[in-house]
Amino acid sequence: AQSVTQLDSQVPVFEEAPVELRCNYSSSVSVYLFWYVQYPNQGLQLLLKYLSGSTLVKGINGFEAEFNKSQTSFHLRKPSVHISDTAEYFCAVSRGLTGGGNKLTFGTGTQLKVEL
Amino acid sequence: DADVTQTPRNRITKTGKRIMLECSQTKGHDRMYWYRQDPGLGLRLIYYSFDVKDINKGEISDGYSVSRQAQAKFSLSLESAIPNQTALYFCATSDAGGDFYEQYFGPGTRLTVT
């Protein structure tokens, strides 16, 4: 079974500052990795995903994440945040095609609060 | 119009009552999921269905049941609600092919059991 650890439950940051949200995973097989964002009072939407290929993946709204297999990490970054980025961010992992289709295992979430 | 809808959006019910949460989708996806979200615990999978005749338990299925009435409809039932089932419930869908790994979420149902 796979698991996901999001090390920070809350991250406060000033507008226009850079931010990194940390995610580590554990799995005995190859995985697919995802970041989802949940804006207040809304469902989750996909921010970006890593399936294979380039370890640096770019998503919507200027976010990017880097897959690091040796450190089993998939940290999310943005060079300059905006007040509208205030939301909860979830890291998730899937085993993909083998053994269970695309069931997702989610981390506990990181609340990003952007302040003026 | 939203691709994944959930009804009701908010519900308060009493301990011991039976309650059904409904999910409908217009995305044409075969796969549907029910999650619950609790503060500090993230999302946990309750049940999932890969097609109308295929229903599977997730990691926290005890106390819940589901029904896949059609490709587009997937309902979650609490046969006898208890207070620790107070949570935010999400329905999600995904395609069986192509971008199968991306799940599309509904807006959620906030359930309170008193």
PDB file of C-alpha atoms in Angstrom:
ATOM      1  CA  ALA A   1       0.000   0.000   0.000  1.00  0.00           C
ATOM      2  CA  GLN A   2       1.071   3.548  -0.591  1.00  0.00           C
ATOM      3  CA  SER A   3       0.930   6.514   1.751  1.00  0.00           C
ATOM      4  CA  VAL A   4       1.416  10.261   1.548  1.00  0.00           C
ATOM      5  CA  THR A   5       2.810  12.654   4.144  1.00  0.00           C
ATOM      6  CA  GLN A   6       2.314  16.391   3.952  1.00  0.00           C
ATOM      7  CA  LEU A   7       4.680  17.794   6.494  1.00  0.00           C
ATOM      8  CA  ASP A   8       3.037  21.177   7.023  1.00  0.00           C
ATOM      9  CA  SER A   9      -0.592  21.569   7.989  1.00  0.00           C
ATOM     10  CA  GLN A  10      -0.493  25.352   7.531  1.00  0.00           C
ATOM     11  CA  VAL A  11       1.815  27.626   5.566  1.00  0.00           C
ATOM     12  CA  PRO A  12       1.436  31.395   5.915  1.00  0.00           C
ATOM     13  CA  VAL A  13       3.176  33.520   3.289  1.00  0.00           C
ATOM     14  CA  PHE A  14       3.104  37.120   2.139  1.00  0.00           C
ATOM     15  CA  GLU A  15       1.820  37.996  -1.297  1.00  0.00           C
ATOM     16  CA  GLU A  16       4.481  37.909  -4.049  1.00  0.00           C
ATOM     17  CA  ALA A  17       6.758  35.724  -1.918  1.00  0.00           C
ATOM     18  CA  PRO A  18       7.776  32.227  -3.066  1.00  0.00           C
ATOM     19  CA  VAL A  19       6.247  29.160  -1.471  1.00  0.00           C
ATOM     20  CA  GLU A  20       6.997  25.449  -1.245  1.00  0.00           C
ATOM     21  CA  LEU A  21       4.505  22.879   0.019  1.00  0.00           C
ATOM     22  CA  ARG A  22       6.137  19.614   0.931  1.00  0.00           C
ATOM     23  CA  CYS A  23       4.941  16.109   0.078  1.00  0.00           C
ATOM     24  CA  ASN A  24       6.616  12.775   0.673  1.00  0.00           C
ATOM     25  CA  TYR A  25       5.253   9.408  -0.328  1.00  0.00           C
ATOM     26  CA  SER A  26       5.989   5.770   0.296  1.00  0.00           C
ATOM     27  CA  SER A  27       5.221   2.900  -2.038  1.00  0.00           C
ATOM     28  CA  SER A  28       6.724  -0.428  -3.006  1.00  0.00           C
ATOM     29  CA  VAL A  29       5.775   0.078  -6.667  1.00  0.00           C
ATOM     30  CA  SER A  30       5.960   2.850  -9.179  1.00  0.00           C
ATOM     31  CA  VAL A  31       3.415   5.563  -8.584  1.00  0.00           C
ATOM     32  CA  TYR A  32       1.696   8.460 -10.195  1.00  0.00           C
ATOM     33  CA  LEU A  33       1.666  11.686  -8.171  1.00  0.00           C
ATOM     34  CA  PHE A  34      -0.804  14.536  -8.067  1.00  0.00           C
ATOM     35  CA  TRP A  35      -1.489  17.862  -6.434  1.00  0.00           C
ATOM     36  CA  TYR A  36      -5.085  18.952  -5.995  1.00  0.00           C
ATOM     37  CA  VAL A  37      -6.310  22.335  -4.785  1.00  0.00           C
ATOM     38  CA  GLN A  38      -9.482  23.021  -2.817  1.00  0.00           C
ATOM     39  CA  TYR A  39     -10.690  26.608  -2.731  1.00  0.00           C
ATOM     40  CA  PRO A  40     -13.055  27.590   0.094  1.00  0.00           C
ATOM     41  CA  ASN A  41     -16.441  25.891  -0.164  1.00  0.00           C
ATOM     42  CA  GLN A  42     -15.539  24.070  -3.346  1.00  0.00           C
ATOM     43  CA  GLY A  43     -14.564  20.587  -4.446  1.00  0.00           C
ATOM     44  CA  LEU A  44     -11.048  19.586  -5.390  1.00  0.00           C
ATOM     45  CA  GLN A  45      -9.515  20.331  -8.760  1.00  0.00           C
ATOM     46  CA  LEU A  46      -6.349  18.972 -10.301  1.00  0.00           C
ATOM     47  CA  LEU A  47      -3.384  21.333 -10.142  1.00  0.00           C
ATOM     48  CA  LEU A  48      -0.758  19.127 -11.764  1.00  0.00           C
ATOM     49  CA  LYS A  49       0.335  15.517 -12.156  1.00  0.00           C
ATOM     50  CA  TYR A  50       3.440  13.405 -12.638  1.00  0.00           C
ATOM     51  CA  LEU A  51       3.048  10.180 -14.597  1.00  0.00           C
ATOM     52  CA  SER A  52       6.438   9.681 -16.253  1.00  0.00           C
ATOM     53  CA  GLY A  53       9.110  11.555 -18.178  1.00  0.00           C
ATOM     54  CA  SER A  54      10.406  14.922 -17.062  1.00  0.00           C
ATOM     55  CA  THR A  55      10.605  15.166 -13.295  1.00  0.00           C
ATOM     56  CA  LEU A  56       9.626  18.836 -13.342  1.00  0.00           C
ATOM     57  CA  VAL A  57       5.953  19.249 -14.056  1.00  0.00           C
ATOM     58  CA  LYS A  58       4.066  22.450 -14.560  1.00  0.00           C
ATOM     59  CA  GLY A  59       0.454  22.995 -13.649  1.00  0.00           C
ATOM     60  CA  ILE A  60      -2.187  25.632 -13.653  1.00  0.00           C
ATOM     61  CA  ASN A  61      -1.886  29.046 -12.041  1.00  0.00           C
ATOM     62  CA  GLY A  62       1.918  29.107 -12.198  1.00  0.00           C
ATOM     63  CA  PHE A  63       2.503  26.126  -9.902  1.00  0.00           C
ATOM     64  CA  GLU A  64       5.127  23.481 -10.540  1.00  0.00           C
ATOM     65  CA  ALA A  65       6.342  20.372  -8.762  1.00  0.00           C
ATOM     66  CA  GLU A  66       9.433  18.225  -8.950  1.00  0.00           C
ATOM     67  CA  PHE A  67       9.407  14.457  -8.631  1.00  0.00           C
ATOM     68  CA  ASN A  68      12.442  13.198  -6.713  1.00  0.00           C
ATOM     69  CA  LYS A  69      12.521   9.414  -6.699  1.00  0.00           C
ATOM     70  CA  SER A  70      15.545   9.059  -4.432  1.00  0.00           C
ATOM     71  CA  GLN A  71      13.953  11.262  -1.778  1.00  0.00           C
ATOM     72  CA  THR A  72      10.413  10.000  -2.511  1.00  0.00           C
ATOM     73  CA  SER A  73       9.204  13.573  -2.653  1.00  0.00           C
ATOM     74  CA  PHE A  74       6.926  15.651  -4.827  1.00  0.00           C
ATOM     75  CA  HIS A  75       7.108  19.204  -3.486  1.00  0.00           C
ATOM     76  CA  LEU A  76       4.897  21.937  -4.912  1.00  0.00           C
ATOM     77  CA  ARG A  77       6.332  25.373  -5.623  1.00  0.00           C
ATOM     78  CA  LYS A  78       5.306  28.768  -6.849  1.00  0.00           C
ATOM     79  CA  PRO A  79       7.802  31.618  -7.275  1.00  0.00           C
ATOM     80  CA  SER A  80       5.345  34.386  -6.433  1.00  0.00           C
ATOM     81  CA  VAL A  81       2.002  33.773  -4.756  1.00  0.00           C
ATOM     82  CA  HIS A  82      -1.150  35.806  -5.073  1.00  0.00           C
ATOM     83  CA  ILE A  83      -3.897  36.344  -2.539  1.00  0.00           C
ATOM     84  CA  SER A  84      -6.144  34.156  -4.712  1.00  0.00           C
ATOM     85  CA  ASP A  85      -3.856  31.178  -4.079  1.00  0.00           C
ATOM     86  CA  THR A  86      -5.227  30.938  -0.544  1.00  0.00           C
ATOM     87  CA  ALA A  87      -6.641  27.412  -0.441  1.00  0.00           C
ATOM     88  CA  GLU A  88      -5.996  23.920   0.833  1.00  0.00           C
ATOM     89  CA  TYR A  89      -3.597  21.805  -1.182  1.00  0.00           C
ATOM     90  CA  PHE A  90      -3.611  18.024  -1.237  1.00  0.00           C
ATOM     91  CA  CYS A  91      -0.896  15.724  -2.453  1.00  0.00           C
ATOM     92  CA  ALA A  92      -2.107  12.340  -3.719  1.00  0.00           C
ATOM     93  CA  VAL A  93      -0.620   9.119  -5.040  1.00  0.00           C
ATOM     94  CA  SER A  94      -1.969   6.373  -7.273  1.00  0.00           C
ATOM     95  CA  ARG A  95      -0.628   3.025  -8.292  1.00  0.00           C
ATOM     96  CA  GLY A  96      -1.893   3.693 -11.774  1.00  0.00           C
ATOM     97  CA  LEU A  97      -2.839   0.877 -14.113  1.00  0.00           C
ATOM     98  CA  THR A  98      -1.773  -2.075 -11.989  1.00  0.00           C
ATOM     99  CA  GLY A  99      -3.671  -3.431  -9.024  1.00  0.00           C
ATOM    100  CA  GLY A 100      -6.525  -1.071  -8.373  1.00  0.00           C
ATOM    101  CA  GLY A 101      -6.868   1.258 -11.264  1.00  0.00           C
ATOM    102  CA  ASN A 102      -6.751   4.874 -10.299  1.00  0.00           C
ATOM    103  CA  LYS A 103      -7.664   4.904  -6.643  1.00  0.00           C
ATOM    104  CA  LEU A 104      -6.070   7.890  -5.000  1.00  0.00           C
ATOM    105  CA  THR A 105      -4.499   8.037  -1.567  1.00  0.00           C
ATOM    106  CA  PHE A 106      -4.500  11.590  -0.257  1.00  0.00           C
ATOM    107  CA  GLY A 107      -2.302  13.394   2.195  1.00  0.00           C
ATOM    108  CA  THR A 108      -3.808  15.317   5.084  1.00  0.00           C
ATOM    109  CA  GLY A 109      -3.603  18.645   3.274  1.00  0.00           C
ATOM    110  CA  THR A 110      -1.711  21.911   3.657  1.00  0.00           C
ATOM    111  CA  GLN A 111      -3.603  25.134   4.185  1.00  0.00           C
ATOM    112  CA  LEU A 112      -1.855  27.929   2.298  1.00  0.00           C
ATOM    113  CA  LYS A 113      -2.736  31.364   3.597  1.00  0.00           C
ATOM    114  CA  VAL A 114      -1.497  34.294   1.562  1.00  0.00           C
ATOM    115  CA  GLU A 115      -1.370  37.572   3.425  1.00  0.00           C
ATOM    116  CA  LEU A 116      -1.043  41.132   2.138  1.00  0.00           C
TER     117      LEU A 116
ATOM    118  CA  ASP B   1     -23.747  23.589 -15.572  1.00  0.00           C
ATOM    119  CA  ALA B   2     -21.520  21.582 -13.256  1.00  0.00           C
ATOM    120  CA  ASP B   3     -20.263  18.238 -14.535  1.00  0.00           C
ATOM    121  CA  VAL B   4     -20.528  16.530 -11.131  1.00  0.00           C
ATOM    122  CA  THR B   5     -23.422  17.497  -8.885  1.00  0.00           C
ATOM    123  CA  GLN B   6     -24.215  16.446  -5.354  1.00  0.00           C
ATOM    124  CA  THR B   7     -27.466  16.701  -3.454  1.00  0.00           C
ATOM    125  CA  PRO B   8     -28.101  17.874  -0.865  1.00  0.00           C
ATOM    126  CA  ARG B   9     -25.301  20.399  -0.336  1.00  0.00           C
ATOM    127  CA  ASN B  10     -25.950  20.590   3.378  1.00  0.00           C
ATOM    128  CA  ARG B  11     -27.833  18.234   5.670  1.00  0.00           C
ATOM    129  CA  ILE B  12     -28.423  18.025   9.383  1.00  0.00           C
ATOM    130  CA  THR B  13     -29.828  14.772  10.670  1.00  0.00           C
ATOM    131  CA  LYS B  14     -30.273  12.969  13.967  1.00  0.00           C
ATOM    132  CA  THR B  15     -28.508   9.902  15.267  1.00  0.00           C
ATOM    133  CA  GLY B  16     -30.122   6.706  14.018  1.00  0.00           C
ATOM    134  CA  LYS B  17     -31.733   8.219  10.923  1.00  0.00           C
ATOM    135  CA  ARG B  18     -31.186   6.806   7.453  1.00  0.00           C
ATOM    136  CA  ILE B  19     -29.826   9.296   4.975  1.00  0.00           C
ATOM    137  CA  MET B  20     -28.903   9.178   1.304  1.00  0.00           C
ATOM    138  CA  LEU B  21     -26.449  11.423  -0.490  1.00  0.00           C
ATOM    139  CA  GLU B  22     -26.750  11.551  -4.245  1.00  0.00           C
ATOM    140  CA  CYS B  23     -24.240  12.167  -6.983  1.00  0.00           C
ATOM    141  CA  SER B  24     -24.885  12.711 -10.676  1.00  0.00           C
ATOM    142  CA  GLN B  25     -22.425  13.328 -13.480  1.00  0.00           C
ATOM    143  CA  THR B  26     -22.668  14.441 -17.076  1.00  0.00           C
ATOM    144  CA  LYS B  27     -19.051  13.660 -17.976  1.00  0.00           C
ATOM    145  CA  GLY B  28     -19.870  10.200 -19.330  1.00  0.00           C
ATOM    146  CA  HIS B  29     -17.299   8.620 -17.032  1.00  0.00           C
ATOM    147  CA  ASP B  30     -17.522   4.973 -16.008  1.00  0.00           C
ATOM    148  CA  ARG B  31     -15.764   5.326 -12.667  1.00  0.00           C
ATOM    149  CA  MET B  32     -17.249   6.985  -9.616  1.00  0.00           C
ATOM    150  CA  TYR B  33     -16.025   7.417  -6.045  1.00  0.00           C
ATOM    151  CA  TRP B  34     -17.224   8.539  -2.640  1.00  0.00           C
ATOM    152  CA  TYR B  35     -14.815  10.204  -0.189  1.00  0.00           C
ATOM    153  CA  ARG B  36     -15.200  11.803   3.178  1.00  0.00           C
ATOM    154  CA  GLN B  37     -13.089  14.730   4.317  1.00  0.00           C
ATOM    155  CA  ASP B  38     -12.336  15.393   7.969  1.00  0.00           C
ATOM    156  CA  PRO B  39     -10.145  18.232   9.253  1.00  0.00           C
ATOM    157  CA  GLY B  40      -6.554  17.081   9.583  1.00  0.00           C
ATOM    158  CA  LEU B  41      -7.268  13.717   7.958  1.00  0.00           C
ATOM    159  CA  GLY B  42      -7.517  14.634   4.300  1.00  0.00           C
ATOM    160  CA  LEU B  43      -9.821  12.630   2.040  1.00  0.00           C
ATOM    161  CA  ARG B  44     -10.502   8.963   2.634  1.00  0.00           C
ATOM    162  CA  LEU B  45     -12.118   6.610   0.143  1.00  0.00           C
ATOM    163  CA  ILE B  46     -15.435   5.079   1.220  1.00  0.00           C
ATOM    164  CA  TYR B  47     -16.580   3.190  -1.898  1.00  0.00           C
ATOM    165  CA  TYR B  48     -15.773   3.169  -5.567  1.00  0.00           C
ATOM    166  CA  SER B  49     -17.402   1.794  -8.676  1.00  0.00           C
ATOM    167  CA  PHE B  50     -15.657   1.083 -11.974  1.00  0.00           C
ATOM    168  CA  ASP B  51     -18.934   0.431 -13.778  1.00  0.00           C
ATOM    169  CA  VAL B  52     -22.590  -0.186 -12.968  1.00  0.00           C
ATOM    170  CA  LYS B  53     -21.998  -3.806 -11.959  1.00  0.00           C
ATOM    171  CA  ASP B  54     -18.696  -3.293 -10.182  1.00  0.00           C
ATOM    172  CA  ILE B  55     -18.762  -1.818  -6.672  1.00  0.00           C
ATOM    173  CA  ASN B  56     -15.866  -2.003  -4.250  1.00  0.00           C
ATOM    174  CA  LYS B  57     -15.200  -1.049  -0.655  1.00  0.00           C
ATOM    175  CA  GLY B  58     -12.670   1.611   0.119  1.00  0.00           C
ATOM    176  CA  GLU B  59     -10.663   2.060   3.276  1.00  0.00           C
ATOM    177  CA  ILE B  60     -13.545   3.224   5.495  1.00  0.00           C
ATOM    178  CA  SER B  61     -16.733   1.515   4.248  1.00  0.00           C
ATOM    179  CA  ASP B  62     -18.144   0.419   7.615  1.00  0.00           C
ATOM    180  CA  GLY B  63     -21.481   2.108   8.303  1.00  0.00           C
ATOM    181  CA  TYR B  64     -21.990   3.061   4.656  1.00  0.00           C
ATOM    182  CA  SER B  65     -23.560   1.464   1.597  1.00  0.00           C
ATOM    183  CA  VAL B  66     -23.782   2.552  -2.024  1.00  0.00           C
ATOM    184  CA  SER B  67     -25.933   2.086  -5.068  1.00  0.00           C
ATOM    185  CA  ARG B  68     -24.935   2.631  -8.688  1.00  0.00           C
ATOM    186  CA  GLN B  69     -28.300   3.206 -10.307  1.00  0.00           C
ATOM    187  CA  ALA B  70     -26.880   4.090 -13.723  1.00  0.00           C
ATOM    188  CA  GLN B  71     -23.611   5.110 -15.271  1.00  0.00           C
ATOM    189  CA  ALA B  72     -24.344   8.682 -14.258  1.00  0.00           C
ATOM    190  CA  LYS B  73     -25.649   8.147 -10.725  1.00  0.00           C
ATOM    191  CA  PHE B  74     -23.930   6.905  -7.578  1.00  0.00           C
ATOM    192  CA  SER B  75     -25.620   7.211  -4.190  1.00  0.00           C
ATOM    193  CA  LEU B  76     -24.146   6.885  -0.720  1.00  0.00           C
ATOM    194  CA  SER B  77     -26.339   5.780   2.181  1.00  0.00           C
ATOM    195  CA  LEU B  78     -25.870   5.913   5.910  1.00  0.00           C
ATOM    196  CA  GLU B  79     -28.243   3.259   7.227  1.00  0.00           C
ATOM    197  CA  SER B  80     -28.165   4.516  10.807  1.00  0.00           C
ATOM    198  CA  ALA B  81     -26.279   7.774  11.103  1.00  0.00           C
ATOM    199  CA  ILE B  82     -23.956   8.379  14.056  1.00  0.00           C
ATOM    200  CA  PRO B  83     -22.232  11.606  15.151  1.00  0.00           C
ATOM    201  CA  ASN B  84     -18.755  10.535  14.022  1.00  0.00           C
ATOM    202  CA  GLN B  85     -20.099  10.413  10.462  1.00  0.00           C
ATOM    203  CA  THR B  86     -20.290  14.191  10.578  1.00  0.00           C
ATOM    204  CA  ALA B  87     -18.011  15.224   7.716  1.00  0.00           C
ATOM    205  CA  LEU B  88     -17.764  16.725   4.251  1.00  0.00           C
ATOM    206  CA  TYR B  89     -18.563  14.121   1.595  1.00  0.00           C
ATOM    207  CA  PHE B  90     -17.291  14.292  -1.957  1.00  0.00           C
ATOM    208  CA  CYS B  91     -18.256  12.388  -5.044  1.00  0.00           C
ATOM    209  CA  ALA B  92     -15.718  12.082  -7.861  1.00  0.00           C
ATOM    210  CA  THR B  93     -15.569  10.574 -11.322  1.00  0.00           C
ATOM    211  CA  SER B  94     -12.865   9.444 -13.711  1.00  0.00           C
ATOM    212  CA  ASP B  95     -12.647   8.044 -17.194  1.00  0.00           C
ATOM    213  CA  ALA B  96     -11.872   4.361 -17.779  1.00  0.00           C
ATOM    214  CA  GLY B  97      -9.459   5.175 -20.570  1.00  0.00           C
ATOM    215  CA  GLY B  98      -7.342   8.096 -21.655  1.00  0.00           C
ATOM    216  CA  ASP B  99      -6.980  10.427 -18.703  1.00  0.00           C
ATOM    217  CA  PHE B 100      -8.208   7.777 -16.292  1.00  0.00           C
ATOM    218  CA  TYR B 101      -5.959   8.999 -13.533  1.00  0.00           C
ATOM    219  CA  GLU B 102      -7.610  12.423 -13.211  1.00  0.00           C
ATOM    220  CA  GLN B 103     -10.584  12.547 -10.899  1.00  0.00           C
ATOM    221  CA  TYR B 104     -13.247  15.241 -11.131  1.00  0.00           C
ATOM    222  CA  PHE B 105     -14.900  16.242  -7.895  1.00  0.00           C
ATOM    223  CA  GLY B 106     -18.340  17.475  -7.025  1.00  0.00           C
ATOM    224  CA  PRO B 107     -18.857  20.479  -4.728  1.00  0.00           C
ATOM    225  CA  GLY B 108     -19.381  18.342  -1.640  1.00  0.00           C
ATOM    226  CA  THR B 109     -22.159  17.628   0.865  1.00  0.00           C
ATOM    227  CA  ARG B 110     -21.706  18.863   4.397  1.00  0.00           C
ATOM    228  CA  LEU B 111     -23.388  16.354   6.718  1.00  0.00           C
ATOM    229  CA  THR B 112     -23.968  16.961  10.406  1.00  0.00           C
ATOM    230  CA  VAL B 113     -25.260  14.177  12.624  1.00  0.00           C
ATOM    231  CA  THR B 114     -26.578  15.377  15.992  1.00  0.00           C
TER     232      THR B 114
END
